[in-house]
């Protein structure tokens, strides 16, 4: 039975991970859960999973959640609580599903303690990839990507020689505004931006997808996950979101990972690695998708992808600054204080 910590348990990745765990009784035991201020959902998760430790954002949330917890479950809060959950002595694998820069320190703490991490928090590698990856190498911790694109690349590269990689292709849906002009984007609202055509995600990632910043952050993440230079990472727009990413090798051969846009598959792959488990997830059927299309991303209209490449190529702390600026910009857009092009 694999013992897990789930960071961000009440968010999109966390709740889907718990669904995966519930579908495979006897295979996983959750020893710690960490969330923000959604104490009602967190208490429900704790009653079902009986973890030893629950972590919330602050002291007030800790007081509110306590009465709903099963006997024997301890409460911690804040940064120190997250670090404690990430380093929990019984955890073998830490699922990092926190949103934004909040996930950087816990991800580092987990690999520092020698824990394998299932990483859905791309910001940990965008802002601190040099340190997280180096420490993971020192402690022997595995970094297993949960993002569908990097998870696909991980699957394609199993058993392959990294020296034979020519190009990593990250596919992008194009988001809800694919084909829009800058004039049309000037009028885009948060409500429109949150209506992703193929994926169901949290609000921050959904807005990043609409601006193509999500793909830019994924390009930087791929550099650290797979140890390749910027020139070997490309993006192609694939609106159907069926091919999740591809690898081209030096001989010209291409391997791709295909499946329906459902995050439960990459989550289960990361939680169960190196095994593959049979699932009841909906299956891809070729006849349902007679046409799969591809096009170049429009970086003149959607400038964030070009900004991310620039930050990756310059290196240093520029990707960290890019990530921080983006988190603030997304928050201001969702709160109605700046326009989409802002």
C-alpha positions as CSV (number, residue, x, y, z in Angstrom):
1,X,0.0,0.0,0.0
2,X,1.6,3.3,-1.1
3,X,1.4,6.1,1.5
4,X,0.6,9.5,0.2
5,X,0.5,13.2,1.1
6,X,-1.9,15.3,-1.0
7,X,-1.1,19.1,-1.1
8,X,-4.1,21.0,-2.5
9,X,-6.6,18.3,-1.7
10,X,-9.8,20.5,-2.2
11,X,-8.7,21.8,-5.6
12,X,-9.2,20.4,-9.1
13,X,-6.2,18.1,-9.1
14,X,-6.6,17.1,-5.4
15,X,-10.3,16.1,-5.7
16,X,-9.7,14.1,-8.9
17,X,-6.7,12.3,-7.2
18,X,-9.0,11.4,-4.3
19,X,-11.5,10.0,-6.8
20,X,-8.7,7.9,-8.3
21,X,-7.7,6.7,-4.8
22,X,-11.3,5.8,-4.0
23,X,-11.5,3.7,-7.2
24,X,-8.5,1.5,-6.1
25,X,-9.3,0.4,-2.5
26,X,-6.3,-1.1,-0.7
27,X,-3.7,0.4,-2.9
28,X,-3.1,3.8,-1.3
29,X,-3.2,5.3,2.2
30,X,-3.3,9.0,2.6
31,X,-1.3,10.1,5.6
32,X,-1.7,13.9,5.2
33,X,-4.0,16.4,3.5
34,X,-3.4,20.1,2.9
35,X,-5.8,22.6,1.6
36,X,-6.7,26.3,2.0
37,X,-9.9,27.6,3.6
38,X,-12.4,25.1,2.2
39,X,-12.8,23.5,5.5
40,X,-16.1,21.8,4.7
41,X,-14.8,19.8,1.8
42,X,-11.5,19.1,3.7
43,X,-13.4,17.7,6.7
44,X,-15.3,15.4,4.4
45,X,-12.1,14.2,2.8
46,X,-10.6,13.6,6.2
47,X,-13.6,11.6,7.4
48,X,-13.3,9.4,4.3
49,X,-9.5,9.0,4.3
50,X,-8.6,9.2,8.0
51,X,-5.2,11.0,7.6
52,X,-2.9,11.6,10.5
53,X,-2.4,15.3,9.6
54,X,-4.6,18.0,8.1
55,X,-3.2,21.4,7.1
56,X,-5.1,24.6,6.4
57,X,-4.1,28.1,5.4
58,X,-4.4,29.9,8.8
59,X,-5.3,29.7,12.4
60,X,-8.9,30.7,11.9
61,X,-9.4,27.9,9.3
62,X,-7.7,25.5,11.7
63,X,-10.2,26.3,14.5
64,X,-13.1,25.8,12.0
65,X,-12.0,22.5,10.6
66,X,-11.1,20.8,13.9
67,X,-14.7,19.9,14.9
68,X,-15.3,18.0,11.7
69,X,-12.2,15.8,11.8
70,X,-12.0,12.2,12.8
71,X,-10.5,11.3,16.2
72,X,-6.7,11.1,16.0
73,X,-6.3,13.6,13.1
74,X,-4.0,16.5,14.0
75,X,-4.3,20.0,12.5
76,X,-1.5,22.4,11.5
77,X,-1.7,25.5,9.4
78,X,0.3,28.0,7.3
79,X,3.7,27.6,5.7
80,X,5.0,25.4,8.5
81,X,2.1,23.1,8.2
82,X,2.7,22.6,4.5
83,X,6.3,21.9,5.0
84,X,5.4,19.4,7.7
85,X,2.9,17.6,5.4
86,X,5.5,17.5,2.6
87,X,8.1,15.9,4.8
88,X,5.7,13.6,6.6
89,X,7.8,10.7,7.8
90,X,5.4,8.0,6.5
91,X,4.7,9.5,3.1
92,X,6.4,7.8,0.2
93,X,4.9,10.1,-2.5
94,X,3.7,13.7,-2.3
95,X,1.1,14.9,-4.7
96,X,1.8,18.6,-5.2
97,X,-1.5,20.1,-6.4
98,X,-1.1,23.5,-4.9
99,X,-1.7,26.5,-7.2
100,X,1.0,29.0,-8.0
101,X,4.2,30.0,-6.0
102,X,2.7,28.5,-2.8
103,X,3.8,25.1,-4.1
104,X,7.5,25.9,-4.4
105,X,8.7,25.4,-0.8
106,X,6.6,22.3,-0.2
107,X,7.9,20.7,-3.4
108,X,11.5,21.4,-2.4
109,X,10.9,20.2,1.1
110,X,9.5,16.9,-0.2
111,X,12.5,16.1,-2.5
112,X,14.9,17.4,0.2
113,X,13.4,14.7,2.5
114,X,13.9,12.1,-0.3
115,X,10.2,11.9,-1.1
116,X,9.0,11.2,-4.6
117,X,6.7,13.9,-5.9
118,X,3.8,13.8,-8.3
119,X,4.0,17.3,-9.6
120,X,1.0,19.2,-10.8
121,X,2.4,22.5,-9.5
122,X,4.4,23.7,-12.6
123,X,5.5,26.9,-10.8
124,X,7.8,24.9,-8.6
125,X,10.0,24.2,-11.6
126,X,9.4,27.4,-13.4
127,X,10.6,29.5,-10.5
128,X,13.0,27.1,-8.8
129,X,13.7,24.2,-11.2
130,X,17.4,24.5,-10.9
131,X,17.2,23.9,-7.1
132,X,14.4,21.4,-7.0
133,X,15.9,19.2,-9.7
134,X,19.4,19.4,-8.3
135,X,18.2,18.4,-4.8
136,X,16.1,15.6,-6.2
137,X,19.2,14.1,-7.9
138,X,21.1,14.3,-4.6
139,X,18.4,12.6,-2.5
140,X,17.2,10.1,-5.2
141,X,13.7,11.5,-5.2
142,X,11.7,11.0,-8.4
143,X,9.8,13.9,-10.0
144,X,6.7,12.4,-11.7
145,X,4.8,15.0,-13.8
146,X,1.0,15.2,-13.5
147,X,0.4,17.9,-16.1
148,X,-1.1,16.0,-19.1
149,X,1.6,17.2,-21.5
150,X,4.6,16.4,-19.4
151,X,3.0,13.2,-18.2
152,X,2.6,12.3,-21.9
153,X,6.3,13.1,-22.6
154,X,7.3,11.0,-19.6
155,X,5.3,8.0,-21.0
156,X,6.9,8.5,-24.5
157,X,10.4,8.6,-23.0
158,X,10.2,5.5,-20.9
159,X,13.0,3.2,-22.1
160,X,14.4,5.8,-24.5
161,X,17.9,7.3,-24.6
162,X,17.7,11.0,-23.7
163,X,20.7,11.7,-25.9
164,X,18.6,10.7,-28.9
165,X,15.9,13.3,-28.4
166,X,15.6,15.8,-31.2
167,X,12.4,17.7,-30.2
168,X,9.9,17.7,-27.5
169,X,6.5,18.8,-28.8
170,X,4.0,20.2,-26.3
171,X,0.5,20.3,-27.6
172,X,-1.8,23.3,-26.8
173,X,-5.5,23.4,-27.1
174,X,-5.4,27.1,-28.0
175,X,-7.9,27.9,-25.3
176,X,-11.3,29.6,-25.6
177,X,-9.9,32.4,-27.8
178,X,-8.1,30.5,-30.5
179,X,-8.3,32.5,-33.7
180,X,-9.2,35.8,-32.0
181,X,-7.6,39.0,-33.1
182,X,-6.1,41.4,-30.6
183,X,-9.1,43.7,-31.2
184,X,-11.4,40.9,-30.1
185,X,-9.3,40.0,-27.1
186,X,-9.5,43.6,-25.9
187,X,-13.1,42.9,-25.1
188,X,-12.7,39.4,-23.6
189,X,-14.2,38.9,-20.1
190,X,-13.2,36.6,-17.2
191,X,-16.4,34.7,-17.8
192,X,-15.5,34.0,-21.4
193,X,-11.9,33.1,-20.5
194,X,-13.0,30.6,-17.9
195,X,-15.0,28.6,-20.5
196,X,-12.2,26.2,-21.7
197,X,-13.3,24.2,-24.7
198,X,-11.7,20.8,-23.8
199,X,-10.4,20.8,-20.2
200,X,-12.0,21.3,-16.8
201,X,-9.4,23.0,-14.6
202,X,-9.1,25.5,-11.7
203,X,-9.5,29.3,-12.6
204,X,-5.9,30.2,-12.5
205,X,-4.8,27.5,-14.9
206,X,-7.8,28.1,-17.1
207,X,-6.9,31.8,-17.5
208,X,-3.3,30.9,-18.2
209,X,-4.5,28.6,-20.9
210,X,-6.5,31.4,-22.5
211,X,-3.4,33.7,-22.6
212,X,-1.1,30.8,-23.6
213,X,1.0,31.6,-20.5
214,X,0.2,28.1,-19.3
215,X,2.0,26.6,-22.3
216,X,4.9,29.0,-21.8
217,X,5.2,27.8,-18.2
218,X,5.1,24.2,-19.4
219,X,7.9,24.9,-21.8
220,X,10.1,26.0,-18.9
221,X,8.9,23.1,-16.8
222,X,9.9,20.7,-19.6
223,X,13.4,22.0,-19.7
224,X,13.9,21.0,-16.1
225,X,12.0,17.8,-16.1
226,X,13.7,16.3,-19.1
227,X,17.0,18.1,-19.1
228,X,16.8,19.5,-22.7
229,X,17.8,22.9,-24.0
230,X,15.2,25.5,-25.1
231,X,15.9,24.9,-28.8
232,X,14.6,21.4,-28.5
233,X,11.2,22.3,-27.1
234,X,8.4,23.3,-29.5
235,X,4.7,24.1,-29.1
236,X,2.0,23.1,-31.6
237,X,-1.7,24.0,-31.3
238,X,-4.0,21.0,-31.3
239,X,-7.6,22.1,-30.6
240,X,-9.0,18.6,-30.0
241,X,-6.6,17.9,-27.1
242,X,-6.3,14.2,-28.0
243,X,-2.6,14.0,-28.6
244,X,-1.2,15.2,-25.3
245,X,2.5,15.6,-26.4
246,X,5.0,14.0,-28.8
247,X,8.7,13.3,-28.9
248,X,10.7,13.3,-32.1
249,X,14.0,11.4,-32.1
250,X,17.2,11.9,-34.0
251,X,16.2,9.3,-36.6
252,X,13.0,11.2,-37.4
253,X,10.6,8.8,-35.6
254,X,7.9,10.4,-33.5
255,X,6.1,8.9,-30.4
256,X,3.0,10.5,-29.1
257,X,0.6,9.8,-26.2
258,X,-3.1,9.8,-27.2
259,X,-6.2,9.8,-25.0
260,X,-9.3,11.7,-24.1
261,X,-8.8,15.0,-22.2
262,X,-9.3,13.6,-18.7
263,X,-6.8,14.5,-15.9
264,X,-7.6,11.3,-14.0
265,X,-5.4,9.2,-16.3
266,X,-2.2,11.2,-15.8
267,X,-2.9,11.5,-12.1
268,X,-3.3,7.7,-11.8
269,X,-0.1,7.2,-13.9
270,X,1.9,9.3,-11.5
271,X,0.4,7.9,-8.3
272,X,0.9,4.3,-9.5
273,X,4.2,4.6,-11.3
274,X,6.0,2.4,-12.3
275,X,2.9,0.2,-12.7
276,X,0.0,0.7,-15.0
277,X,-3.4,-0.2,-13.6
278,X,-6.5,-1.1,-15.5
279,X,-9.2,1.6,-15.4
280,X,-12.8,2.2,-16.3
281,X,-12.1,5.6,-17.7
282,X,-13.8,6.5,-21.1
283,X,-11.7,5.2,-24.0
284,X,-10.6,7.1,-27.1
285,X,-12.2,5.9,-30.3
286,X,-10.6,6.8,-33.6
287,X,-13.9,7.1,-35.4
288,X,-15.1,9.7,-33.0
289,X,-12.3,12.0,-34.1
290,X,-11.9,11.6,-37.9
291,X,-9.9,14.9,-38.0
292,X,-7.1,15.9,-35.8
293,X,-5.7,19.3,-36.7
294,X,-2.4,21.2,-35.9
295,X,-1.2,24.7,-36.3
296,X,1.5,27.1,-35.2
297,X,0.8,29.2,-32.1
298,X,0.1,32.9,-32.8
299,X,2.7,34.5,-30.6
300,X,2.1,38.0,-32.1
301,X,-1.4,37.9,-30.7
302,X,-0.8,35.8,-27.7
303,X,2.5,37.3,-26.5
304,X,2.9,35.4,-23.3
305,X,4.3,32.3,-24.9
306,X,7.1,34.3,-26.5
307,X,7.7,36.0,-23.2
308,X,8.2,32.6,-21.6
309,X,10.6,31.4,-24.2
310,X,12.6,34.7,-23.7
311,X,12.7,34.1,-19.9
312,X,13.8,30.5,-20.4
313,X,16.6,31.4,-22.8
314,X,17.8,34.2,-20.5
315,X,17.6,32.0,-17.4
316,X,18.7,33.2,-14.0
317,X,15.8,34.5,-12.0
318,X,13.8,35.8,-15.0
319,X,11.4,32.8,-15.1
320,X,10.7,33.4,-11.4
321,X,9.9,37.1,-12.1
322,X,7.7,36.0,-15.1
323,X,5.8,33.6,-12.9
324,X,5.2,36.2,-10.2
325,X,4.1,38.9,-12.6
326,X,1.7,36.4,-14.2
327,X,0.1,35.4,-10.9
328,X,-0.6,39.0,-10.1
329,X,-1.9,39.7,-13.6
330,X,-4.3,36.7,-13.5
331,X,-5.6,37.8,-10.1
332,X,-6.2,41.3,-11.3
333,X,-8.0,40.1,-14.4
334,X,-10.3,37.8,-12.5
335,X,-11.1,40.6,-10.0
336,X,-12.0,42.9,-12.9
337,X,-9.2,45.4,-12.4
338,X,-7.4,44.9,-15.7
339,X,-8.4,43.8,-19.2
340,X,-7.4,40.6,-20.8
341,X,-4.7,42.3,-22.9
342,X,-3.4,43.9,-19.7
